[in-house]
XYZ file of C-alpha atoms in Angstrom:
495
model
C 0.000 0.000 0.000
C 1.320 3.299 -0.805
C 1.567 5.215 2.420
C 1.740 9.310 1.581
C 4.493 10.644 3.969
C 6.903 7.642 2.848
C 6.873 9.068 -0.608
C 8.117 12.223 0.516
C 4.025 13.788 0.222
C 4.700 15.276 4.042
C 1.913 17.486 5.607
C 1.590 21.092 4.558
C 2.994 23.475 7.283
C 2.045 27.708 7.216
C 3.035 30.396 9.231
C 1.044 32.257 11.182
C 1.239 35.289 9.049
C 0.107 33.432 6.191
C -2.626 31.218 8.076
C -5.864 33.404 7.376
C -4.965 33.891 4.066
C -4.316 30.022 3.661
C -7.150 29.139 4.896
C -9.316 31.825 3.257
C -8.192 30.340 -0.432
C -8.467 26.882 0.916
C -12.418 27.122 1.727
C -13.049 27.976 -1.830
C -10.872 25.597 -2.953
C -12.613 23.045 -0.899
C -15.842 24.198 -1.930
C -15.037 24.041 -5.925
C -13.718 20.508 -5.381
C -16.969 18.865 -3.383
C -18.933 20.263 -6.155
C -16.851 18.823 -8.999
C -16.919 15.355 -6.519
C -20.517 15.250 -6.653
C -20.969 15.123 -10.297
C -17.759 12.811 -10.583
C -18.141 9.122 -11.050
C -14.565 7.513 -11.126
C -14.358 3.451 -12.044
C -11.494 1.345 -11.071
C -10.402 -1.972 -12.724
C -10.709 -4.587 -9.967
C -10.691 -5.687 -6.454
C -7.007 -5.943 -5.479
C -5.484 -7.751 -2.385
C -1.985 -6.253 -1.286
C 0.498 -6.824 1.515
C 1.309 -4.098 3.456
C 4.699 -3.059 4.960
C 3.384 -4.391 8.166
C 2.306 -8.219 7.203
C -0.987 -6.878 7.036
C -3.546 -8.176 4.330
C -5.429 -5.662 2.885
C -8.769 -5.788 0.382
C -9.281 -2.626 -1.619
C -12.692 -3.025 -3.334
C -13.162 -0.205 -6.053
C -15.615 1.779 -7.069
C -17.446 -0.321 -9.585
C -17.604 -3.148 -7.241
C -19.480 -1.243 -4.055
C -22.366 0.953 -3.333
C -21.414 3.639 -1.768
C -22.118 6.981 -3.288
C -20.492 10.191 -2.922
C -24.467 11.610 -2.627
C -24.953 9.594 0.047
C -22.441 10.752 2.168
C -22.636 14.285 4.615
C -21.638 17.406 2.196
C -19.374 18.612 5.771
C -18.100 14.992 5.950
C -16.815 15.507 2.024
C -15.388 19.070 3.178
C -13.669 17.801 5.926
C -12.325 14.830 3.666
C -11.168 17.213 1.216
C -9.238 19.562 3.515
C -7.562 17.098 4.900
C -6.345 15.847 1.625
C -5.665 19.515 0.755
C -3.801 19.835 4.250
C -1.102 16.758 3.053
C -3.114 14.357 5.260
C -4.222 10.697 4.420
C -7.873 11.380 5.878
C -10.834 8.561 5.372
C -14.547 7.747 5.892
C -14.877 4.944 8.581
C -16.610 2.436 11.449
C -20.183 2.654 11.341
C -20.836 5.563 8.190
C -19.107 3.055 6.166
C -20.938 -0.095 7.660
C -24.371 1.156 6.854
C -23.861 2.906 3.614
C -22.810 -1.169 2.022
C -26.021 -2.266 3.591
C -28.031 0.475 2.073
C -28.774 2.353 5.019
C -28.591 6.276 5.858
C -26.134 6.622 9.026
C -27.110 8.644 11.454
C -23.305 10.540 11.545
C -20.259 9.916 9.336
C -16.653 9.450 11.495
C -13.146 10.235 9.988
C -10.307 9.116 10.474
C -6.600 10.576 9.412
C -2.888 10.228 10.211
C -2.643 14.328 11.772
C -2.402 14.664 14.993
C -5.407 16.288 16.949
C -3.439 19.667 16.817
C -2.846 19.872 13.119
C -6.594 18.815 12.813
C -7.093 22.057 14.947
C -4.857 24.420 12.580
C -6.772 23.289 9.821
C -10.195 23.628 10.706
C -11.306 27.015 12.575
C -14.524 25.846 13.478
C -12.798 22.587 15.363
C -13.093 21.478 19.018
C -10.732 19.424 20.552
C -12.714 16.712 23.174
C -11.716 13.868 25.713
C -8.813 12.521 27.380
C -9.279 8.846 27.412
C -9.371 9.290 23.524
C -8.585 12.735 21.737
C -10.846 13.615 18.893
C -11.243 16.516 17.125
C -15.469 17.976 16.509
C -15.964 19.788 13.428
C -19.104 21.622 13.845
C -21.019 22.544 11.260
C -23.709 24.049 13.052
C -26.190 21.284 14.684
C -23.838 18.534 12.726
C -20.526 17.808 13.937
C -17.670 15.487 12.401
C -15.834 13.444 14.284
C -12.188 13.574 13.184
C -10.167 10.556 15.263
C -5.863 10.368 14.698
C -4.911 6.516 13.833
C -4.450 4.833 16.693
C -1.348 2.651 17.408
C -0.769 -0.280 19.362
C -0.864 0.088 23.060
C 2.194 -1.946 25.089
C 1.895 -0.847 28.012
C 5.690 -1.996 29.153
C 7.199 0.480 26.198
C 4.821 3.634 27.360
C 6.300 6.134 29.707
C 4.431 9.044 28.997
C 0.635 8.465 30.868
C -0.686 11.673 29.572
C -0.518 9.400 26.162
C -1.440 6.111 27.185
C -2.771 4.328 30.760
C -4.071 0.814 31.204
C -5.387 -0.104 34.590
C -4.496 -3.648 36.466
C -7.454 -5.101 34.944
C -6.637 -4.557 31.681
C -9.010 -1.432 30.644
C -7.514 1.507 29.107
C -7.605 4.850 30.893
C -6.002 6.582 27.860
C -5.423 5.650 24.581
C -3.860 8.435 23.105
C -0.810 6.209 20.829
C -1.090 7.613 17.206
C 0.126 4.743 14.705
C -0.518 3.941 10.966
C -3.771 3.445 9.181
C -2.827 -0.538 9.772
C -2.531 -0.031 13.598
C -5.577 1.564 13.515
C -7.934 -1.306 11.546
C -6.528 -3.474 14.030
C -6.999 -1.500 17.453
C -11.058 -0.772 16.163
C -13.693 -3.105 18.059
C -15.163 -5.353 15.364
C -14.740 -6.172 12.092
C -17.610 -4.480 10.221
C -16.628 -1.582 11.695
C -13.209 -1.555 10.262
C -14.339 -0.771 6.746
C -12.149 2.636 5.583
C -13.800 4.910 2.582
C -10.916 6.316 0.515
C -11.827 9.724 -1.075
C -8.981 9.939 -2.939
C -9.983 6.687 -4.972
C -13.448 6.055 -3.656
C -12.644 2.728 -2.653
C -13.365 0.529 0.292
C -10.242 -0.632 2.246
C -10.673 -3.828 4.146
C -7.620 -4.914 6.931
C -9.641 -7.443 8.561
C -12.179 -9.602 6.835
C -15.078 -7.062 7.272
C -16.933 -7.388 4.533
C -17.249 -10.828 4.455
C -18.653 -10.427 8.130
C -20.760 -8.096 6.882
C -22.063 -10.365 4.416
C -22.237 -13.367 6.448
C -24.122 -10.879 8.993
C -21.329 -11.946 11.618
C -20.319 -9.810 14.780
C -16.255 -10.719 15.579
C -14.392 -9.273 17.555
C -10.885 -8.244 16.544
C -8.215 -9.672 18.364
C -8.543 -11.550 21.748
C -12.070 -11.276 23.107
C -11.143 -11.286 26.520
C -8.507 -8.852 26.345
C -10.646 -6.550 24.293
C -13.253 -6.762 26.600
C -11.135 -6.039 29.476
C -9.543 -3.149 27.621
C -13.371 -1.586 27.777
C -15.967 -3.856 28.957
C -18.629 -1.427 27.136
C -17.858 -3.548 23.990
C -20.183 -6.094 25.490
C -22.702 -3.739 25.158
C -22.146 -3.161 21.475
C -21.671 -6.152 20.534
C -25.048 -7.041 21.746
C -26.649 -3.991 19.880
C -24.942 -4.249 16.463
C -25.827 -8.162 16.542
C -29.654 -6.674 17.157
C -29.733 -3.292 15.245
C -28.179 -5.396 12.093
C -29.395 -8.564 13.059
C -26.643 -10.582 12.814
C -25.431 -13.016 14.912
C -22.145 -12.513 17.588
C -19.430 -14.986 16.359
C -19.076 -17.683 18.718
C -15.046 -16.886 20.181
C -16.743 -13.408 20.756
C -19.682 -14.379 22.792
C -18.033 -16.683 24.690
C -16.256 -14.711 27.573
C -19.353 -11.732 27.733
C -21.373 -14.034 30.754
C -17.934 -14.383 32.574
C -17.047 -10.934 32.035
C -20.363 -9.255 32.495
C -19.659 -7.519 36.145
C -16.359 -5.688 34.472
C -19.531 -3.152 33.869
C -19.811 -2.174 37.576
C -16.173 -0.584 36.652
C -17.488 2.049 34.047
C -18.666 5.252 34.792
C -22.647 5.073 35.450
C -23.184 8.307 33.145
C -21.700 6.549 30.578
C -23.821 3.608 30.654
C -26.890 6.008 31.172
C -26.203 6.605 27.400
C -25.499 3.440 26.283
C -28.492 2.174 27.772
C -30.833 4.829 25.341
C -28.441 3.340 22.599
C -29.664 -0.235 23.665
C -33.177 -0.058 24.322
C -34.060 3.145 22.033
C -32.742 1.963 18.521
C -35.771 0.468 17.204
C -34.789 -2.955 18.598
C -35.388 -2.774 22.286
C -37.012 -6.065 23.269
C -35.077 -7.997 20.940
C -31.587 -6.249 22.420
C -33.510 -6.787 26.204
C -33.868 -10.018 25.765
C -30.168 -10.891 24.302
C -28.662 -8.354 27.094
C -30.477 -10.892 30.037
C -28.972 -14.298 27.803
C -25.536 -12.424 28.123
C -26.506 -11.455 31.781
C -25.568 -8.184 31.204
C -29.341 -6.934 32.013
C -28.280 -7.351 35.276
C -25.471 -5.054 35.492
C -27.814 -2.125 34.382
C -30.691 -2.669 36.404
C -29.980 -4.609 39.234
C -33.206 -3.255 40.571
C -35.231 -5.076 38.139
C -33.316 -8.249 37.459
C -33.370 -9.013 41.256
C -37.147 -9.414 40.600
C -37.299 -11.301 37.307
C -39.075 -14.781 37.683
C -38.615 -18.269 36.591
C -41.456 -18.501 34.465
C -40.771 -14.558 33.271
C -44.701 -14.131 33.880
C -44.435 -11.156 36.514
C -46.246 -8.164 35.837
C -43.017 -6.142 35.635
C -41.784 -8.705 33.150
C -45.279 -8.548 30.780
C -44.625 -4.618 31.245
C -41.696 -4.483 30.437
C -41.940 -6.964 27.275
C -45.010 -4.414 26.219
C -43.109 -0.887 27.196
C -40.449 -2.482 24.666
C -42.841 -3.286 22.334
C -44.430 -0.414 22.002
C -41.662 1.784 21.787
C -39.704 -0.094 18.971
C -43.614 0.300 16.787
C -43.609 4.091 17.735
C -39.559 4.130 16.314
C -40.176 1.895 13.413
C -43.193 5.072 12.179
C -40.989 7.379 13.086
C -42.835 8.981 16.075
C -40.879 10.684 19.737
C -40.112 8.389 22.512
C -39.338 9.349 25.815
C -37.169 7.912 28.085
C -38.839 8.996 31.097
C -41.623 7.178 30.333
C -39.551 4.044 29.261
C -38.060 4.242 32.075
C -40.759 4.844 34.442
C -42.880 1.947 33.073
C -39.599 -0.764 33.779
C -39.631 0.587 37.602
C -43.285 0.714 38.488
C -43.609 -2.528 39.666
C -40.476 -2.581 42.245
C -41.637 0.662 43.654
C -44.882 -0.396 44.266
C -43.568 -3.375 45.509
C -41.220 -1.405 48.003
C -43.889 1.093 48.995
C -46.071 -1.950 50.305
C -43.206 -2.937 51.994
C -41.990 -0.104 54.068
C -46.135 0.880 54.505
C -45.983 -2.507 55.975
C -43.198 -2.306 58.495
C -42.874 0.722 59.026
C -46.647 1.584 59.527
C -46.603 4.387 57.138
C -48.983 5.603 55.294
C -49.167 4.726 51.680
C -48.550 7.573 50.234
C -45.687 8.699 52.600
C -44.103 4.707 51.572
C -44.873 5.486 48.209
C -42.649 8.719 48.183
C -40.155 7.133 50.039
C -39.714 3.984 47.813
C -39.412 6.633 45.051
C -36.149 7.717 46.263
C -35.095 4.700 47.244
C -35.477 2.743 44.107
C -34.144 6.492 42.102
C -30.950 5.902 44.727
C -30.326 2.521 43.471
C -30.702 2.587 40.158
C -28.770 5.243 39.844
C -26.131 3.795 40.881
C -25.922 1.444 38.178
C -26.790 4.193 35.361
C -26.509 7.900 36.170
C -30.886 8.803 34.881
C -30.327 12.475 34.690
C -32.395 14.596 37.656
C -34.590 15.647 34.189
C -35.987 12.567 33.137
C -36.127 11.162 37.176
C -38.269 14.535 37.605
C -40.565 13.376 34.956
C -40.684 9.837 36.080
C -41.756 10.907 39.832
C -44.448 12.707 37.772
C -45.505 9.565 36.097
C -45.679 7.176 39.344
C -47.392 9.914 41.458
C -49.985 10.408 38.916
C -51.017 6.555 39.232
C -52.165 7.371 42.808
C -54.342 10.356 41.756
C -55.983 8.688 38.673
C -58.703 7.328 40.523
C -59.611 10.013 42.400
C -61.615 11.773 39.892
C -65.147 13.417 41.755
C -65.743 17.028 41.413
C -62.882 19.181 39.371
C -60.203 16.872 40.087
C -60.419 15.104 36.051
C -60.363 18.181 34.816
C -57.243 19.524 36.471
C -55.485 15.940 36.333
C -56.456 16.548 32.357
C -54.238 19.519 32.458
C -50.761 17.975 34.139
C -48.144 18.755 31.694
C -47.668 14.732 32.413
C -50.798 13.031 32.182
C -50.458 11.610 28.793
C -47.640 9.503 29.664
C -49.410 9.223 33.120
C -52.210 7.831 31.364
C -50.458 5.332 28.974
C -48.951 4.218 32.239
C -52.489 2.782 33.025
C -53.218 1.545 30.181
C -49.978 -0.672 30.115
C -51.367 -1.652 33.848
C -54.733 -2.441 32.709
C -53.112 -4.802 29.738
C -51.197 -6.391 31.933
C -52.834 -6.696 35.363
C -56.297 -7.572 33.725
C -57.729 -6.392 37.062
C -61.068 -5.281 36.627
C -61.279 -1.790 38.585
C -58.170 -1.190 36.432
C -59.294 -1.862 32.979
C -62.363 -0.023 34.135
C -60.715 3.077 35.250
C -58.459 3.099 31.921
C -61.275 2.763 29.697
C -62.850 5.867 31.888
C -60.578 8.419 31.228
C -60.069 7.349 27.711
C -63.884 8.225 27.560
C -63.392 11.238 29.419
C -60.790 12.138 26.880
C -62.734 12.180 24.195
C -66.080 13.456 25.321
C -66.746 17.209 24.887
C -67.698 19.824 28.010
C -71.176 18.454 28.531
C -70.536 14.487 28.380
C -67.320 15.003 31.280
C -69.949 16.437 33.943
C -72.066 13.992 33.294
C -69.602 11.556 33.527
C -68.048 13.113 36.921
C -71.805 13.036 37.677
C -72.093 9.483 37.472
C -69.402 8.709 39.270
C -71.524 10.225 42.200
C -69.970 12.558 45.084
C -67.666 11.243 47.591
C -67.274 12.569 51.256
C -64.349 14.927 51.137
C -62.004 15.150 54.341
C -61.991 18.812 55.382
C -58.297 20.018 56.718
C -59.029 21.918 59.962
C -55.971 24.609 60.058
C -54.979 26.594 63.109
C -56.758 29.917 62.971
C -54.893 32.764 62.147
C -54.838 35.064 65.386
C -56.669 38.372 65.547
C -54.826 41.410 65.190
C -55.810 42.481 68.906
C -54.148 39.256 70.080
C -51.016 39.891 68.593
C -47.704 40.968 70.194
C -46.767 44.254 69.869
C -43.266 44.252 67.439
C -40.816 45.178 69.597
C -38.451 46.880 67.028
């Protein structure tokens, strides 16, 4: 493979007097050359297989032989390719872009990858952000979109690396920082899996293939590159992935790389909770979220998100939480698959109504509360432990307290109290709640009191009082409050 600095091509350097000017020229430049790009349609011969300097096989599959389109892919990802090119550096399309455009999908963001450093990245681009220290990437932001712009990455050896600002491994094996810059070789081989390791070349528009990944792709195979177990251990979040890509693309994980994810599972305790906060929306929010539910509890990985929960799952999986949360799932992969908002909250708050209700009995129980002092206490309690295990932001726990209080003032509905429940910025989701309930309890006062207030919902001014009017009155408890005292009874200020 021909590798650009070795023939003498080495980056382009400017002063800082010359800088503005540089880049000025280079914009229109850029500009001028995505255009021309666009309407360009170059063919190569064949598919050629090549050795590279470092015993590495590579597969470079040309234009005429893929489907990837230059239309297809982000105009800022192009301009971003382009400078780069401009700039002296190798710079190409990769990981899951790639991945998706051969299967014919639209990816939701396009990642680059290029042999400058983070710093040169930065002298290129103005509108460039440097981020992270565990991995240093550079964000291009094109106003809502942003680029992600990643230096190869080389091999990590821990017993060479003196410098920790660049590179730190922890005794059980999971990289602090991985911040060793290598060749574009290194860096197939240090990505996750293989059908992520797919690089778009610009210059060429071929597909460049270190590692067997499109014949993964094609078998619809998940591997993992390298040793599973020491991959894992270098960041046990690729357990997590693994399980997604096998059920977003649904393939199957390859047997060497399922094999140590039940052993390894509790390596997930070790990750920051905020982290798996948002791989959890990734799991359960991408349109396959019963599917990926029920691969994460094979793997036993459930369990290491929400220990709340899976301390509660049954033999026969027949609980109501269970049927909930096989419905909540459900219903939110139909409402992605049309295109239509989810909420977390609501997700969320429907998976951990049944072990706060469960708790509140509880603690009313023992502790001879009453129910709806046990009821806000289990609240916390449940928030507090779940918590731990992913960090639920204070908004969406906000909302979800919403939710669950709502259940206890649903049937309460005599005099104004419908209408004002009717106008809780919550009480949709408060009401779906129920209805998941009703479905699943198959209580009758439940199902009753569902189909109620989707009556009331739908019936105009007139046909709600005569519902409430139905319903008949019941006694209200009056709150006796201290009088106030009189103003002759006061004490005198003494200021």
């Amino acid at each position: 493979m021909r590798d650009t600095q070795a023939a003498g091509e080495r980056p382009v350097t400017h002063s800082a007097s010359t800088e503005s000017h540089y880049l000025e020229q280079n914009a229109k430049q850029t500009k001028n050359t995505v255009r021309q790009s666009k309407r360009a349609d170059i063919q190569a011969e064949k598919t050629e297989t090549m050795t590279t300097g470092t015993d590495e096989k590579i597969t470079i599959i040309p234009r005429s032989e893929h489907n990837i389109s230059r239309n297809d892919i982000s105009d800022n990802a192009l301009k971003v390719l382009y400078r780069l090119n401009k700039g002296g550096y190798e710079a190409y399309l990769v990981g899951g872009g790639v991945r998706d455009l051969l299967l014919g999908k639209k990816p939701k963001d396009f990642d680059i990858t290029t042999n400058a450093t983070p710093e040169q990245i930065r002298k290129l681009f103005r509108n460039c952000r440097l981020v992270g220290r565990r991995f240093r990437l550079a964000h291009i932001m094109f106003g809502p979109e942003v680029i992600e712009v990643a230096t190869f990455r080389g091999h990590h050896d821990q017993s060479i690396t003196e410098d920790k600002n660049l590179s730190q491994q922890a005794q059980n094996g999971m990289l602090l920082r991985d911040n060793i810059f290598g060749s574009i070789e290194e860096d197939a081989i240090r990505r996750d899996f293989t059908v992520n390791s797919l690089y778009y070349n610009i210059d060429d528009f071929s597909v460049r293939d270190y590692v067997d990944g499109l014949k993964d792709l094609k078998d619809g195979i998940i591997r993992l590159i390298g040793d599973p177990e020491t991959r894992y251990r270098e960041d046990p979040v690729r357990m997590l992935r693994a399980v997604r890509f096998a059920c977003k693309l649904d393939m199957r994980i390859e047997p060497k790389t399922a094999q140590p994810i039940k052993q390894l599972a509790p390596l997930l305790r070790e990750i920051p909770s905020a982290r798996l906060f948002e791989e959890s929306l990734k799991l359960l929010q991408a349109g396959q979220g019963y599917a990926t539910y029920k691969m994460l509890k094979e793997y036993h990985l459930f369990e290491q998100l929400f220990p709340t929960i899976s301390i509660r799952f049954t033999l026969n999986n027949d609980s109501p939480m269970e049927k909930i949360i096989e419905q909540v799932l459900k219903n939110t992969d139909f409402r992605l698959k049309n295109e239509r908002p989810v909420n977390p909250a609501f997700l969320f708050a429907a998976m951990l109504w049944y072990p706060v209700t469960e708790h509140a009995e509880k603690l009313s129980q023992e502790g001879g509360l009453a129910y709806y002092d046990a009821f806000a206490l289990a609240m916390n309690d449940i928030l507090d432990d779940q918590c731990r295990s992913i960090a639920i932001p204070k908004r969406i726990t906000t909302t979800m307290r919403d939710i669950w209080q709502l259940q206890l003032r649903l049937p309460r509905r005599q005099g104004r109290r419908a209408s004002k429940l009717m106008e809780h910025q919550k009480f949709r989701a408060a009401f779906d709640l129920l209805e998941l309930r009703a479905n699943v309890e198959r209580r009758t006062e439940l199902q009753e009191l569902a189909t109620w207030w989707d009556d009331y919902q739908r019936a105009n001014n007139t046909q709600q009082r005569e519902m409430i009017a139905e319903l008949g009155s019941s006694p209200v408890r009056k709150r006796h409050r201290p009088r106030k005292p009189s103003h002759a009874a006061r004490k005198p200020n003494k200021s």
